[in-house]
Short mmCIF file of N, CA and C in Angstrom, two decimals:
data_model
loop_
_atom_site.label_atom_id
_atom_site.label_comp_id
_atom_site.label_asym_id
_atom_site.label_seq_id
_atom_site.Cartn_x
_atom_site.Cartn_y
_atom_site.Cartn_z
N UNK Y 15 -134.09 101.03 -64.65
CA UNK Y 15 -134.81 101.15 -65.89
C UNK Y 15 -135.90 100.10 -65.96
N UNK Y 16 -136.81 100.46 -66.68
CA UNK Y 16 -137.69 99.52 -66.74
C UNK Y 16 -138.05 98.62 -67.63
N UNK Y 17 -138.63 97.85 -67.77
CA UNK Y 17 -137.92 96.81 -68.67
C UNK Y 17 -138.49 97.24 -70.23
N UNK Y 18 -140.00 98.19 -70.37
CA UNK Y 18 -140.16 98.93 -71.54
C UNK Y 18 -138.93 99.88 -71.82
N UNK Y 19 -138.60 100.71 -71.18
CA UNK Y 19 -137.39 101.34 -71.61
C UNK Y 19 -136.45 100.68 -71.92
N UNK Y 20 -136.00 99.29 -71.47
CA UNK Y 20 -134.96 98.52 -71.74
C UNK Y 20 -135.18 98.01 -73.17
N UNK Y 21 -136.78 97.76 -73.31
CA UNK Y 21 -136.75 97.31 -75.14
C UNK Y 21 -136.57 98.48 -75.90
N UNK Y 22 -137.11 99.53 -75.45
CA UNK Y 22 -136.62 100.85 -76.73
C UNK Y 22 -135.37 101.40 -76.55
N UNK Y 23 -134.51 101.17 -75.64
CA UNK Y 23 -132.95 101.33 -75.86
C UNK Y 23 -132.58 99.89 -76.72
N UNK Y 24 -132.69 99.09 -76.84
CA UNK Y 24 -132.77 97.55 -77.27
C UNK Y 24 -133.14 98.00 -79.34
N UNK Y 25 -134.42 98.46 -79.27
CA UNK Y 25 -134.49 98.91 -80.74
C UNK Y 25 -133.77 100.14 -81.57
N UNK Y 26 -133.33 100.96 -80.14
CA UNK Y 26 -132.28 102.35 -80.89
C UNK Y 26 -131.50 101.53 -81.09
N UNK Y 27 -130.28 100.89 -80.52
CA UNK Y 27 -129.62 100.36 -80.84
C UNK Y 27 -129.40 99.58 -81.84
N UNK Y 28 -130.13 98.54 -82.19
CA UNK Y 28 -130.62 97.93 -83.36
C UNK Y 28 -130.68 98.37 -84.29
N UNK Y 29 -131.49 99.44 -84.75
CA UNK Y 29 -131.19 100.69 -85.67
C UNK Y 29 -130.46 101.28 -86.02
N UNK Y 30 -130.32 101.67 -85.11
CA UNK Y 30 -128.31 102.38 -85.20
C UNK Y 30 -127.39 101.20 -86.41
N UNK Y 31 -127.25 99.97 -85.48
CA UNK Y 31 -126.54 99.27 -85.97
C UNK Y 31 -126.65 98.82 -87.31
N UNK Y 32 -128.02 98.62 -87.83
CA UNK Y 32 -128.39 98.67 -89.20
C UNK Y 32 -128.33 99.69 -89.95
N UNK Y 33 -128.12 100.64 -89.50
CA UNK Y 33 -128.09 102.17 -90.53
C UNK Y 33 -126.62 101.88 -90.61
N UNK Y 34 -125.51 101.93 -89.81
CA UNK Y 34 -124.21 102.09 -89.72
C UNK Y 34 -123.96 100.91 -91.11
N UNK Y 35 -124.46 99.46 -90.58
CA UNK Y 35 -124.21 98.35 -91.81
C UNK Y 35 -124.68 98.82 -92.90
N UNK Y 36 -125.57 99.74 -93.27
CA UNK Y 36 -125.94 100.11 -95.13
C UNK Y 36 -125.57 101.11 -95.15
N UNK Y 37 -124.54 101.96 -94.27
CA UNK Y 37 -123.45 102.96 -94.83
C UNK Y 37 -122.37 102.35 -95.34
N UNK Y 38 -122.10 101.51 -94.29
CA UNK Y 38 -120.63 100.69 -94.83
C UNK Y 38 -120.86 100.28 -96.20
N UNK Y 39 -121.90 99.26 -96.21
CA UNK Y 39 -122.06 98.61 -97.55
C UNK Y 39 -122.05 100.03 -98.72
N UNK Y 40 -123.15 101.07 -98.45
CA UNK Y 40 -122.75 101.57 -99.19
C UNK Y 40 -121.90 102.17 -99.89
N UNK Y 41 -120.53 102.23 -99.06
CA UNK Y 41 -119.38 103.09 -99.31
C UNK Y 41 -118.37 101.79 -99.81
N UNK Y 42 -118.56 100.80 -99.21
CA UNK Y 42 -117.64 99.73 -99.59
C UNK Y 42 -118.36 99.52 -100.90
N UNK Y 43 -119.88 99.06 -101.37
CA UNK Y 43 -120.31 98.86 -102.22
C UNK Y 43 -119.83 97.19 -102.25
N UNK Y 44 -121.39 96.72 -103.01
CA UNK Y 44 -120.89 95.69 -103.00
C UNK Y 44 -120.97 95.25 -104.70
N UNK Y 45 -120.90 96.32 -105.39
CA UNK Y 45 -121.23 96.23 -106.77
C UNK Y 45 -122.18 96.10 -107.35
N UNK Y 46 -123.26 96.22 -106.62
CA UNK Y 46 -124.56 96.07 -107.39
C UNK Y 46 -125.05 96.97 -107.64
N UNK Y 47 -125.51 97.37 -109.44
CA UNK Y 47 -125.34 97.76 -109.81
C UNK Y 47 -127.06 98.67 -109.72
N UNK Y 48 -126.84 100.00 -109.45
CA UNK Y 48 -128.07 100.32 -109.20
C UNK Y 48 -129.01 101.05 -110.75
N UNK Y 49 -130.49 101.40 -110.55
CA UNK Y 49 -130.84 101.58 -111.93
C UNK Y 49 -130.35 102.24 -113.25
N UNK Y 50 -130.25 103.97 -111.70
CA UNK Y 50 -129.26 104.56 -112.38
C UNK Y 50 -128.03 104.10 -113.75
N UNK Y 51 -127.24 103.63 -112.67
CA UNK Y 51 -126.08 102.97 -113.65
C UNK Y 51 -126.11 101.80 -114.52
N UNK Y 52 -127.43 100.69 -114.55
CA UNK Y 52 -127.99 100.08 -115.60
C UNK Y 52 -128.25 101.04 -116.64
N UNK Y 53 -128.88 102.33 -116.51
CA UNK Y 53 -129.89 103.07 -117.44
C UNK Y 53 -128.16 103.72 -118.37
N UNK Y 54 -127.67 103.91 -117.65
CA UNK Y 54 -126.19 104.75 -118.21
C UNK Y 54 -125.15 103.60 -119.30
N UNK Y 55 -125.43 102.57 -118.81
CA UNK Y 55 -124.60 101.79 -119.66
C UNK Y 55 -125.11 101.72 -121.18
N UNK Y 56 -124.09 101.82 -122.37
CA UNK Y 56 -124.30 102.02 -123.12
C UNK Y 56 -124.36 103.11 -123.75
N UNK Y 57 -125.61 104.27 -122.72
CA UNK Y 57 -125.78 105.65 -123.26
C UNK Y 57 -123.67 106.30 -123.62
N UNK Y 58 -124.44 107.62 -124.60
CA UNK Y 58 -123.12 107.83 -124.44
C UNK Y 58 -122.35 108.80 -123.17
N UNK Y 59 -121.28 108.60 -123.05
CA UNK Y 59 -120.80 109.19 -121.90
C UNK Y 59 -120.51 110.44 -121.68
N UNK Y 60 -120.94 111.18 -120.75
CA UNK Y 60 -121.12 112.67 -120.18
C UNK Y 60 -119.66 112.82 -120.60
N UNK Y 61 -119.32 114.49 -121.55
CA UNK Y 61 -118.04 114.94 -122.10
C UNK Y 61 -117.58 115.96 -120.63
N UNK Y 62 -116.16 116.10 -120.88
CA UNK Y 62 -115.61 117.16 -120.14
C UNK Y 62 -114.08 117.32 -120.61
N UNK Y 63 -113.81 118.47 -119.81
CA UNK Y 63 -112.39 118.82 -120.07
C UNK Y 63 -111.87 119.45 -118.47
N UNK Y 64 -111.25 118.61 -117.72
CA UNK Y 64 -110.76 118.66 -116.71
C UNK Y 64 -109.25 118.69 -116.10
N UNK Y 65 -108.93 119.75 -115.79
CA UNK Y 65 -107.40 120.06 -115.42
C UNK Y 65 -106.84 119.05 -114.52
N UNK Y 66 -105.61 118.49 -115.30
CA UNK Y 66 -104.88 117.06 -114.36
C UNK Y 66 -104.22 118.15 -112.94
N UNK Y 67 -104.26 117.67 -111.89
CA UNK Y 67 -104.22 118.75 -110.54
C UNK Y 67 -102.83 117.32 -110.23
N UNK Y 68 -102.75 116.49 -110.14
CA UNK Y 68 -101.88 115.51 -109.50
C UNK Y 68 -101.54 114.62 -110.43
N UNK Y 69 -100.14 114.20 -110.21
CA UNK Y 69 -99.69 112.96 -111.06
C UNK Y 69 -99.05 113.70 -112.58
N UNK Y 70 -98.58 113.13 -113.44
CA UNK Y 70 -97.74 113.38 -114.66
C UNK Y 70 -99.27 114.24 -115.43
N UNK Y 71 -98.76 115.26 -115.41
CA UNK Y 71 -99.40 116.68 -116.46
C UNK Y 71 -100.10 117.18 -115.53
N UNK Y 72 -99.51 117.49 -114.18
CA UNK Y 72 -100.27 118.52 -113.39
C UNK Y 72 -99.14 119.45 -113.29
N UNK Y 73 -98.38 119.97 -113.32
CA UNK Y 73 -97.27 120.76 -113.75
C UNK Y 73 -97.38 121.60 -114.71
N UNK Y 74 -98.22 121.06 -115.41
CA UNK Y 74 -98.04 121.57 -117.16
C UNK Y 74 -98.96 122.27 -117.32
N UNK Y 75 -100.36 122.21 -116.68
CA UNK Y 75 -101.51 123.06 -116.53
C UNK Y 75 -101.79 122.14 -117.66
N UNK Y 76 -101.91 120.32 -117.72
CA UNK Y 76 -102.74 119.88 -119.20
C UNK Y 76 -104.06 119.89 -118.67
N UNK Y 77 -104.98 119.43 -119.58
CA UNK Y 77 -106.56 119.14 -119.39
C UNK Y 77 -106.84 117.87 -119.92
N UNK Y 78 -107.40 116.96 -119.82
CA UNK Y 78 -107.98 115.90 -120.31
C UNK Y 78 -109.44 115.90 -120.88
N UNK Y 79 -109.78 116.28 -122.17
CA UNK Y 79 -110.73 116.12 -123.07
C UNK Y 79 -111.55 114.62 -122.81
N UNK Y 80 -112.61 113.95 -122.48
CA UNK Y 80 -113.07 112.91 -123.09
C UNK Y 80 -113.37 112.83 -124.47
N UNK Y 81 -113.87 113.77 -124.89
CA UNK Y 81 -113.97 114.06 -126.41
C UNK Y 81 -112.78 113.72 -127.49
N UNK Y 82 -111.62 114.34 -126.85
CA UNK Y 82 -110.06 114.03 -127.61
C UNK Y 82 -109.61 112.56 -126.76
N UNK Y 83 -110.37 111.66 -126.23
CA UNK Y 83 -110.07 110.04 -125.71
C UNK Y 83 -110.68 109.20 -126.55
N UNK Y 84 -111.87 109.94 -127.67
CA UNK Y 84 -112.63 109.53 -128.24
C UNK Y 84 -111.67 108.10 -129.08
N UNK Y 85 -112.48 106.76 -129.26
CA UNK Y 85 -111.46 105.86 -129.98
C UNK Y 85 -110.66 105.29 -128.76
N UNK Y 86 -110.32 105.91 -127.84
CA UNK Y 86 -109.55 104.82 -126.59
C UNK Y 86 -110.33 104.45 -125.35
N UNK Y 87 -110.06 103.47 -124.83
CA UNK Y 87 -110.24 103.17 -123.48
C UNK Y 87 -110.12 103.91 -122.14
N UNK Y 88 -111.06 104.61 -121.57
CA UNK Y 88 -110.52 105.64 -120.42
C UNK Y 88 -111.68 104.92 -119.06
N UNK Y 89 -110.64 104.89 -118.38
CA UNK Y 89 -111.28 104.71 -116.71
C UNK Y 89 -111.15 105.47 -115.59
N UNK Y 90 -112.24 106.02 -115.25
CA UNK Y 90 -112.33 107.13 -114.10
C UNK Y 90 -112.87 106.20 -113.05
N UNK Y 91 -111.81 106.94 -112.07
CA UNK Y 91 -112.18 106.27 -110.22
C UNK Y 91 -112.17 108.02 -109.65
N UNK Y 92 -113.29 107.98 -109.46
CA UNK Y 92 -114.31 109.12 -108.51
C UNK Y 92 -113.99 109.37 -107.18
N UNK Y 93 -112.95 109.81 -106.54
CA UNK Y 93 -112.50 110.23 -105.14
C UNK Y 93 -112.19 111.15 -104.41
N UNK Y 94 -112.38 111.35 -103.14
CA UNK Y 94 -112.03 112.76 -101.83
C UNK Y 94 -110.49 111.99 -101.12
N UNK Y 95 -110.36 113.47 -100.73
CA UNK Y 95 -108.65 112.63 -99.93
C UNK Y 95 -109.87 112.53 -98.63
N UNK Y 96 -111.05 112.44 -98.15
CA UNK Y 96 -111.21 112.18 -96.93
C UNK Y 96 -111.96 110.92 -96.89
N UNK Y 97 -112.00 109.83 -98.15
CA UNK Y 97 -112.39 108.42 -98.42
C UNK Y 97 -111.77 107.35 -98.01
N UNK Y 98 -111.67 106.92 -96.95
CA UNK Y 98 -111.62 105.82 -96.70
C UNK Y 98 -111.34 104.56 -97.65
N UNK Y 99 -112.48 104.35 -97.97
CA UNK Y 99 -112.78 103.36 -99.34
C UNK Y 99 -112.26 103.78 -100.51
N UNK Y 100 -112.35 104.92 -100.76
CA UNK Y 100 -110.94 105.22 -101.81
C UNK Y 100 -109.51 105.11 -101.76
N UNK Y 101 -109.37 105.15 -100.80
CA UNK Y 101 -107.61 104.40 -100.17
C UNK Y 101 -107.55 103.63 -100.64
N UNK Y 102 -108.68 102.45 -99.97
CA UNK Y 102 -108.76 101.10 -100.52
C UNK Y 102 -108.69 100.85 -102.40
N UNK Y 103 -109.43 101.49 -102.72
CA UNK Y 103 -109.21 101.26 -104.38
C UNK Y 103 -108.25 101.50 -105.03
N UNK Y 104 -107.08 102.61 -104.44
CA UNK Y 104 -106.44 102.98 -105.11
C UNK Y 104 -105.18 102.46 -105.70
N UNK Y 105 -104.79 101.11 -104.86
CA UNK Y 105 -103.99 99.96 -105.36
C UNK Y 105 -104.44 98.98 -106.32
N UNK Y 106 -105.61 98.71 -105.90
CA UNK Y 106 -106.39 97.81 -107.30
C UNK Y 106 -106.26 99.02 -108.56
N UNK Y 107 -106.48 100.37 -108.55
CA UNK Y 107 -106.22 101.05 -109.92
C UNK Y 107 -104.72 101.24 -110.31
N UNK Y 108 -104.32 101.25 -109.41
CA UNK Y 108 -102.54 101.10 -109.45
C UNK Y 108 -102.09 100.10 -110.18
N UNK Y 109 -102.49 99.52 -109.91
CA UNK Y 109 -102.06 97.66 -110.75
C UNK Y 109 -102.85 98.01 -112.00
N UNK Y 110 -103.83 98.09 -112.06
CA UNK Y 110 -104.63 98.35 -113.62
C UNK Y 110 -104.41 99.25 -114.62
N UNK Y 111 -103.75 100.32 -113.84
CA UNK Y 111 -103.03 101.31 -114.68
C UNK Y 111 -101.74 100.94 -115.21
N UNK Y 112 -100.69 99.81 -114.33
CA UNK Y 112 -99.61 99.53 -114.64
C UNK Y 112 -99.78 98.22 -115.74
N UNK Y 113 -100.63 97.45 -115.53
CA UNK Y 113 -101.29 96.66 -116.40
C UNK Y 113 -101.88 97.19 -117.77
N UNK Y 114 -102.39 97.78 -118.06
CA UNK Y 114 -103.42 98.09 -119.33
C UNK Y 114 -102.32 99.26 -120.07
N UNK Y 115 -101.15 100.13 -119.33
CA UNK Y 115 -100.64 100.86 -119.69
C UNK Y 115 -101.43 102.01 -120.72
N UNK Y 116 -100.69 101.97 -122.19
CA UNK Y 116 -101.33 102.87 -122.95
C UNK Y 116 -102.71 102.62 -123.42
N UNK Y 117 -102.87 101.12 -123.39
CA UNK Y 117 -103.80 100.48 -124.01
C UNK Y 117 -105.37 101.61 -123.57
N UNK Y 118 -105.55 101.82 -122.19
CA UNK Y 118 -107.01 102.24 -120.93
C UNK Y 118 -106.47 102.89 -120.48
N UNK Y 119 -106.71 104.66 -120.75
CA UNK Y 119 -106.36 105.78 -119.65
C UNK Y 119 -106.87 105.31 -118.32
N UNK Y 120 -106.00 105.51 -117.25
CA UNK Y 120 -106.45 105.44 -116.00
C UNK Y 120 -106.71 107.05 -115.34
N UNK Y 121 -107.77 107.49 -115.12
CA UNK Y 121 -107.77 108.69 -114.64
C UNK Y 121 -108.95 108.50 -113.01
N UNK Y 122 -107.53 109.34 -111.76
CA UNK Y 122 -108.72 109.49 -110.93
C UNK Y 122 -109.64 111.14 -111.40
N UNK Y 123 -110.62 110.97 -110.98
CA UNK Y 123 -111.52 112.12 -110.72
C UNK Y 123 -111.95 112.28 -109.24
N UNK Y 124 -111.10 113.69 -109.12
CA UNK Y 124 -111.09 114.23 -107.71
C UNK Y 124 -112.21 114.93 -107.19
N UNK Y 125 -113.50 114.39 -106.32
CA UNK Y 125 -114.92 115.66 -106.34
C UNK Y 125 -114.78 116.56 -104.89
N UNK Y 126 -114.05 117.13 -104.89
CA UNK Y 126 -113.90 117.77 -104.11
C UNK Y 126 -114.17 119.11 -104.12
N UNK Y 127 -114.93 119.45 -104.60
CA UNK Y 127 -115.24 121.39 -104.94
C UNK Y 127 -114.62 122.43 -104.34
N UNK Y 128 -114.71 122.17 -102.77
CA UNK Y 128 -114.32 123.64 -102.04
C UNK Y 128 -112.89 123.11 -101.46
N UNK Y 129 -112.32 122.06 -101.54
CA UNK Y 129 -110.61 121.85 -101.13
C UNK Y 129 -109.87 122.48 -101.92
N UNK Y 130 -109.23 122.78 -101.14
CA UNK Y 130 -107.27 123.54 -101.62
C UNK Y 130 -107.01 122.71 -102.64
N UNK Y 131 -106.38 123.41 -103.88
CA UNK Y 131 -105.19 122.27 -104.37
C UNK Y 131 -104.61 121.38 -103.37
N UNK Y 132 -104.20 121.91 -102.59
CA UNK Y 132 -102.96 121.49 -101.50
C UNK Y 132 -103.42 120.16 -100.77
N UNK Y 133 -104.93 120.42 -100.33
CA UNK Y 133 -105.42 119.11 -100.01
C UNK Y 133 -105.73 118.03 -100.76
N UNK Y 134 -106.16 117.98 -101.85
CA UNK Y 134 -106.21 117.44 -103.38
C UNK Y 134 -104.87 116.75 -103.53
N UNK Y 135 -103.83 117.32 -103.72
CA UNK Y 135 -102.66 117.15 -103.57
C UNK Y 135 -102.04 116.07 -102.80
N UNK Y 136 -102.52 116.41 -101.43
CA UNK Y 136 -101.58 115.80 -100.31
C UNK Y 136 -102.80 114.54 -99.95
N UNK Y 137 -103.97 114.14 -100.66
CA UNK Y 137 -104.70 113.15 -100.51
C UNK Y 137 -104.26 112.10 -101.63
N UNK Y 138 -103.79 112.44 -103.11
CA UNK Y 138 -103.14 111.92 -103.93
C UNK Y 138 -102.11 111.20 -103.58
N UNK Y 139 -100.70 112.29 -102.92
CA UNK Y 139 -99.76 111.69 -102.31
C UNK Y 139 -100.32 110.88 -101.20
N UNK Y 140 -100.67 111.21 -100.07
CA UNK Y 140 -101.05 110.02 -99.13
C UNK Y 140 -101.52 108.85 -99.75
N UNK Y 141 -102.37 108.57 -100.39
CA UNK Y 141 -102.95 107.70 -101.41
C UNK Y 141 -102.22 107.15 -102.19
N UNK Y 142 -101.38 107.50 -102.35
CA UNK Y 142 -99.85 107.14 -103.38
C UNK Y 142 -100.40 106.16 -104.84
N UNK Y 143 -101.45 107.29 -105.17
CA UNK Y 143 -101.76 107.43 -106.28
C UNK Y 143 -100.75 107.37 -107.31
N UNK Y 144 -100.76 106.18 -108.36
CA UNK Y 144 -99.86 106.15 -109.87
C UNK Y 144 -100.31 106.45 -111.01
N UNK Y 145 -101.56 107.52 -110.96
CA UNK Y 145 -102.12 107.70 -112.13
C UNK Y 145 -102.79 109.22 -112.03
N UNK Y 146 -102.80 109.87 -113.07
CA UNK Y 146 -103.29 111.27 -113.25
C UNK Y 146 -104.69 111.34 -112.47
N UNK Y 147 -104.55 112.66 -111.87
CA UNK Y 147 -105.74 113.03 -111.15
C UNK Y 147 -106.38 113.94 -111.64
N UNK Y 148 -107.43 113.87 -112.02
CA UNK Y 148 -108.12 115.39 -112.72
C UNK Y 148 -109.01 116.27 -111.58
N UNK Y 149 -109.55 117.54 -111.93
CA UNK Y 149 -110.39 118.12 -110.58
C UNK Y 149 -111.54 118.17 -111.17
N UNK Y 150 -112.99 118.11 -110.88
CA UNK Y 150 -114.03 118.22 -110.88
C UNK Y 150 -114.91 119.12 -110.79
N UNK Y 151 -114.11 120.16 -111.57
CA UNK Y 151 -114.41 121.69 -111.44
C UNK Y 151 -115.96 121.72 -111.72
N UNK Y 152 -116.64 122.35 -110.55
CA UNK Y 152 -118.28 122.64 -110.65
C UNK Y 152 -119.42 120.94 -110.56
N UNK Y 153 -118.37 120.34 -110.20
CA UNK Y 153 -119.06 118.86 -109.96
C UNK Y 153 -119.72 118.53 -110.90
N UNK Y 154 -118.81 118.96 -112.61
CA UNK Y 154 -119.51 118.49 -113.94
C UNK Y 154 -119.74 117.01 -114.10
N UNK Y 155 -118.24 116.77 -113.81
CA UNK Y 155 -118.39 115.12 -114.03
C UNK Y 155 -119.18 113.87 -113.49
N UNK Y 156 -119.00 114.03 -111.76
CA UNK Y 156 -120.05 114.11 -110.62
C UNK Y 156 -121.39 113.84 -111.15
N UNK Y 157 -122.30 115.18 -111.39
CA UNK Y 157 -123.42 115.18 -111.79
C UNK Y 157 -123.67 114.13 -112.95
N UNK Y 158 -123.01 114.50 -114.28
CA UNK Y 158 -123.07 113.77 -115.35
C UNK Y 158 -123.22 112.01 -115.42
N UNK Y 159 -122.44 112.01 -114.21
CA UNK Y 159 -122.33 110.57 -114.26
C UNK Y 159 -122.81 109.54 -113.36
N UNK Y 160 -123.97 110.48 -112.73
CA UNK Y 160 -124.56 110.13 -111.58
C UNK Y 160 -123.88 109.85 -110.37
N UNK Y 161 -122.81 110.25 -109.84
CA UNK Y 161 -122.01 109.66 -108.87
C UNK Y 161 -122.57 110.49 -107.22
N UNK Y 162 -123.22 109.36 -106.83
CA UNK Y 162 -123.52 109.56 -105.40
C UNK Y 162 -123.13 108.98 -104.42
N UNK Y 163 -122.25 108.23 -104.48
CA UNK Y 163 -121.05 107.33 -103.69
C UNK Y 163 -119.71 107.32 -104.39
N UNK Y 164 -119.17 107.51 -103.26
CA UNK Y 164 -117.38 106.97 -103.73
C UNK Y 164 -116.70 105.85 -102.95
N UNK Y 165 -115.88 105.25 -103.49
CA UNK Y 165 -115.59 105.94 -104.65
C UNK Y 165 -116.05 105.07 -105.78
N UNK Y 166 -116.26 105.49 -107.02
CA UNK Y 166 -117.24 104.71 -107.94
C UNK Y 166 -116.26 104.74 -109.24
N UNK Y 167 -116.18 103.33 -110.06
CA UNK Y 167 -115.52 103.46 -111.02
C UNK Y 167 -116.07 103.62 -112.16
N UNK Y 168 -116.06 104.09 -113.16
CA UNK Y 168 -116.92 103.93 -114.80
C UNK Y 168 -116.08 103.77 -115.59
N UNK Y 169 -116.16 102.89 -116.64
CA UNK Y 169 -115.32 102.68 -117.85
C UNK Y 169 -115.53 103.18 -119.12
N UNK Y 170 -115.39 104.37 -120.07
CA UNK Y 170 -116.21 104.25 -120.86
C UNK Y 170 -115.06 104.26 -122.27
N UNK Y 171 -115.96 103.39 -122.81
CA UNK Y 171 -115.56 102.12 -124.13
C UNK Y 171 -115.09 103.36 -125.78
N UNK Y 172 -114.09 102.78 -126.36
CA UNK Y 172 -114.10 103.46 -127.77
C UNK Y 172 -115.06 104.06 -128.13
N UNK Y 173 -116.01 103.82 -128.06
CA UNK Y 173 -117.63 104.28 -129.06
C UNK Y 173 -117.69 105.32 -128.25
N UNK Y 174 -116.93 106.04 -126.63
CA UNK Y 174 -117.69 106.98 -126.01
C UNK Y 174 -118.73 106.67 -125.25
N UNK Y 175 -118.97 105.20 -125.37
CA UNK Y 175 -120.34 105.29 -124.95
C UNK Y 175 -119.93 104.55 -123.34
N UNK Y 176 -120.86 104.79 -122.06
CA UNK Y 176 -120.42 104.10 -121.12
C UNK Y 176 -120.39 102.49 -121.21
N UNK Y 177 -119.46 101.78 -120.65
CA UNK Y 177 -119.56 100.21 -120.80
C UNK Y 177 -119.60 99.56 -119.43
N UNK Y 178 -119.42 100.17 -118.49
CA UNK Y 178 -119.12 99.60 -116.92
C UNK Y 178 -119.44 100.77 -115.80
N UNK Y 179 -120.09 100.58 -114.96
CA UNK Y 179 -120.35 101.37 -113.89
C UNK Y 179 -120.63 100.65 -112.49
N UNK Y 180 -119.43 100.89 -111.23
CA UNK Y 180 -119.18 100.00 -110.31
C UNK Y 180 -119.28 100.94 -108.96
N UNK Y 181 -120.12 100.82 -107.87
CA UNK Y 181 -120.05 101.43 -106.71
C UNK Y 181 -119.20 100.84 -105.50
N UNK Y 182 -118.14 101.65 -104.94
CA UNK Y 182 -117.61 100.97 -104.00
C UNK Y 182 -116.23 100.59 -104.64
N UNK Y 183 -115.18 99.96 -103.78
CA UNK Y 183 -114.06 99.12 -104.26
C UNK Y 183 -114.04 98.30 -105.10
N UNK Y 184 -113.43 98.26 -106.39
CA UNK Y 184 -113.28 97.14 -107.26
C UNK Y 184 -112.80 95.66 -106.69
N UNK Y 185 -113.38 94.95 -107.41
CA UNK Y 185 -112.80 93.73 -107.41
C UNK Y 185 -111.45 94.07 -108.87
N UNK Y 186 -110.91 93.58 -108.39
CA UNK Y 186 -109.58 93.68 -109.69
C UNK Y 186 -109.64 93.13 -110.68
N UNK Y 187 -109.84 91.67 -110.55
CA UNK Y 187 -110.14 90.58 -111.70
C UNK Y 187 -111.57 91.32 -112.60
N UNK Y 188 -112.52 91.63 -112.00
CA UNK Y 188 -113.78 91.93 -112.38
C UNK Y 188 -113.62 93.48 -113.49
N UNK Y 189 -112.81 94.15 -112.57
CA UNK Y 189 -112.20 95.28 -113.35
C UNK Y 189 -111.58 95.33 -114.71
N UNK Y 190 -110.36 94.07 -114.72
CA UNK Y 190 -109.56 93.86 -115.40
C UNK Y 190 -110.53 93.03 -116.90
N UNK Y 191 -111.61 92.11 -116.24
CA UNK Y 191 -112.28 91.70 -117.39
C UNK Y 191 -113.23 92.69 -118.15
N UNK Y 192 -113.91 93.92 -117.50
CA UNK Y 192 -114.72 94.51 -118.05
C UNK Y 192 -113.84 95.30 -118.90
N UNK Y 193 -112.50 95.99 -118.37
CA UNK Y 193 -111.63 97.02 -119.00
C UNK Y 193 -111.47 95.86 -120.70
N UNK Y 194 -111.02 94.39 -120.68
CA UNK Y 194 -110.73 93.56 -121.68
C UNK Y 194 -112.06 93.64 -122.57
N UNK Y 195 -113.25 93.77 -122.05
CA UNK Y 195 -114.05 93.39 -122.85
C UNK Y 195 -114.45 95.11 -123.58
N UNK Y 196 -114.13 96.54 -122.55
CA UNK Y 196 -114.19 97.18 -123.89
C UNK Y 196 -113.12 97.46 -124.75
N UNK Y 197 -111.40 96.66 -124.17
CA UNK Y 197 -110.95 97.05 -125.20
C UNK Y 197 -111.50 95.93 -126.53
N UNK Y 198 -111.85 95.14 -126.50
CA UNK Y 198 -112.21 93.98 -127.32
C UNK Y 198 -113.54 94.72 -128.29
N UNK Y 199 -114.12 95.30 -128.02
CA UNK Y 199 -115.43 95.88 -128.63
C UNK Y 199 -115.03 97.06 -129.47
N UNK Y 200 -115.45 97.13 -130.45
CA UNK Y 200 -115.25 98.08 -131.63
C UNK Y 200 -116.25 99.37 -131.02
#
């Protein structure tokens, strides 16, 4: 090879390696918070009514209203059973759900459109998910809430209105203070 060819195998590579590092970051997220989800905080939060598919009231055929959460604390974590990085989150929401109890619905939101129940299902269980899973029928919620990475958490506050929007794995502590500060807010 020659030693020009040796520098442009030298810069694919390089490239490569930098595209691969701002996937990771992006999927790990490092919480920073992009405009999007500056512009959303506050506004009020995209409504739905989404069938719990996994976890306590998927049996029952319930639905979860945001509209009828209106007045409480609800937290959605945005995930595929084929996320990686949602694995990862799903113990930090585990603890936060067992923590905040009745106080902050913990709800995952599953975006998976064209999967089986069954896979939905068996990504929950693998995931050993402790908190209701809803489905994302027609990628309402998805869209609404700008979610273009997972898995992504949003908090949104009594008033309905959004209060927190996080890309990537939570920090727990960070979680746990934003969840305190909307239950603290009228």
């Amino acid at each position: 090879m020659s030693r020009g060819q040796d520098r442009i195998l030298w810069y694919i590579g390089a490239f490569f390696l930098l595209a691969v590092g701002m996937l990771a970051m992006r999927l790990w997220g490092g919480g920073a918070a992009s405009p999007e989800d500056a512009a959303m905080v506050g506004e009020p939060a995209p409504v739905f009514s989404l069938p719990i598919v996994a976890g306590e009231g998927a049996d029952d055929g319930e639905r979860v209203s945001l509209e009828a959460l209106r007045g409480e604390v609800v937290v959605l974590d945005f995930w595929a059973s084929w996320c990686r990085p949602c694995q990862y989150s799903v113990p930090v929401m585990n603890r936060v759900h067992e923590r905040y109890g009745d106080r902050a619905h913990v709800y995952g939101l599953n975006v998976e459109e064209n999967a089986s129940l069954g896979v939905v299902r068996e990504g929950y269980r693998q995931f050993q998910m402790g908190f209701p899973s809803l489905r994302d029928e027609g990628g309402v919620a998805q869209s609404g809430y700008a979610v273009t990475s997972i898995p992504t958490v949003v908090i949104v506050g009594r008033d309905g209105a959004v209060h927190w929007v996080h890309r990537g794995v939570p920090d727990e502590d960070e979680l746990a203070e934003q969840i305190e500060g909307a239950l603290t807010r009228d």
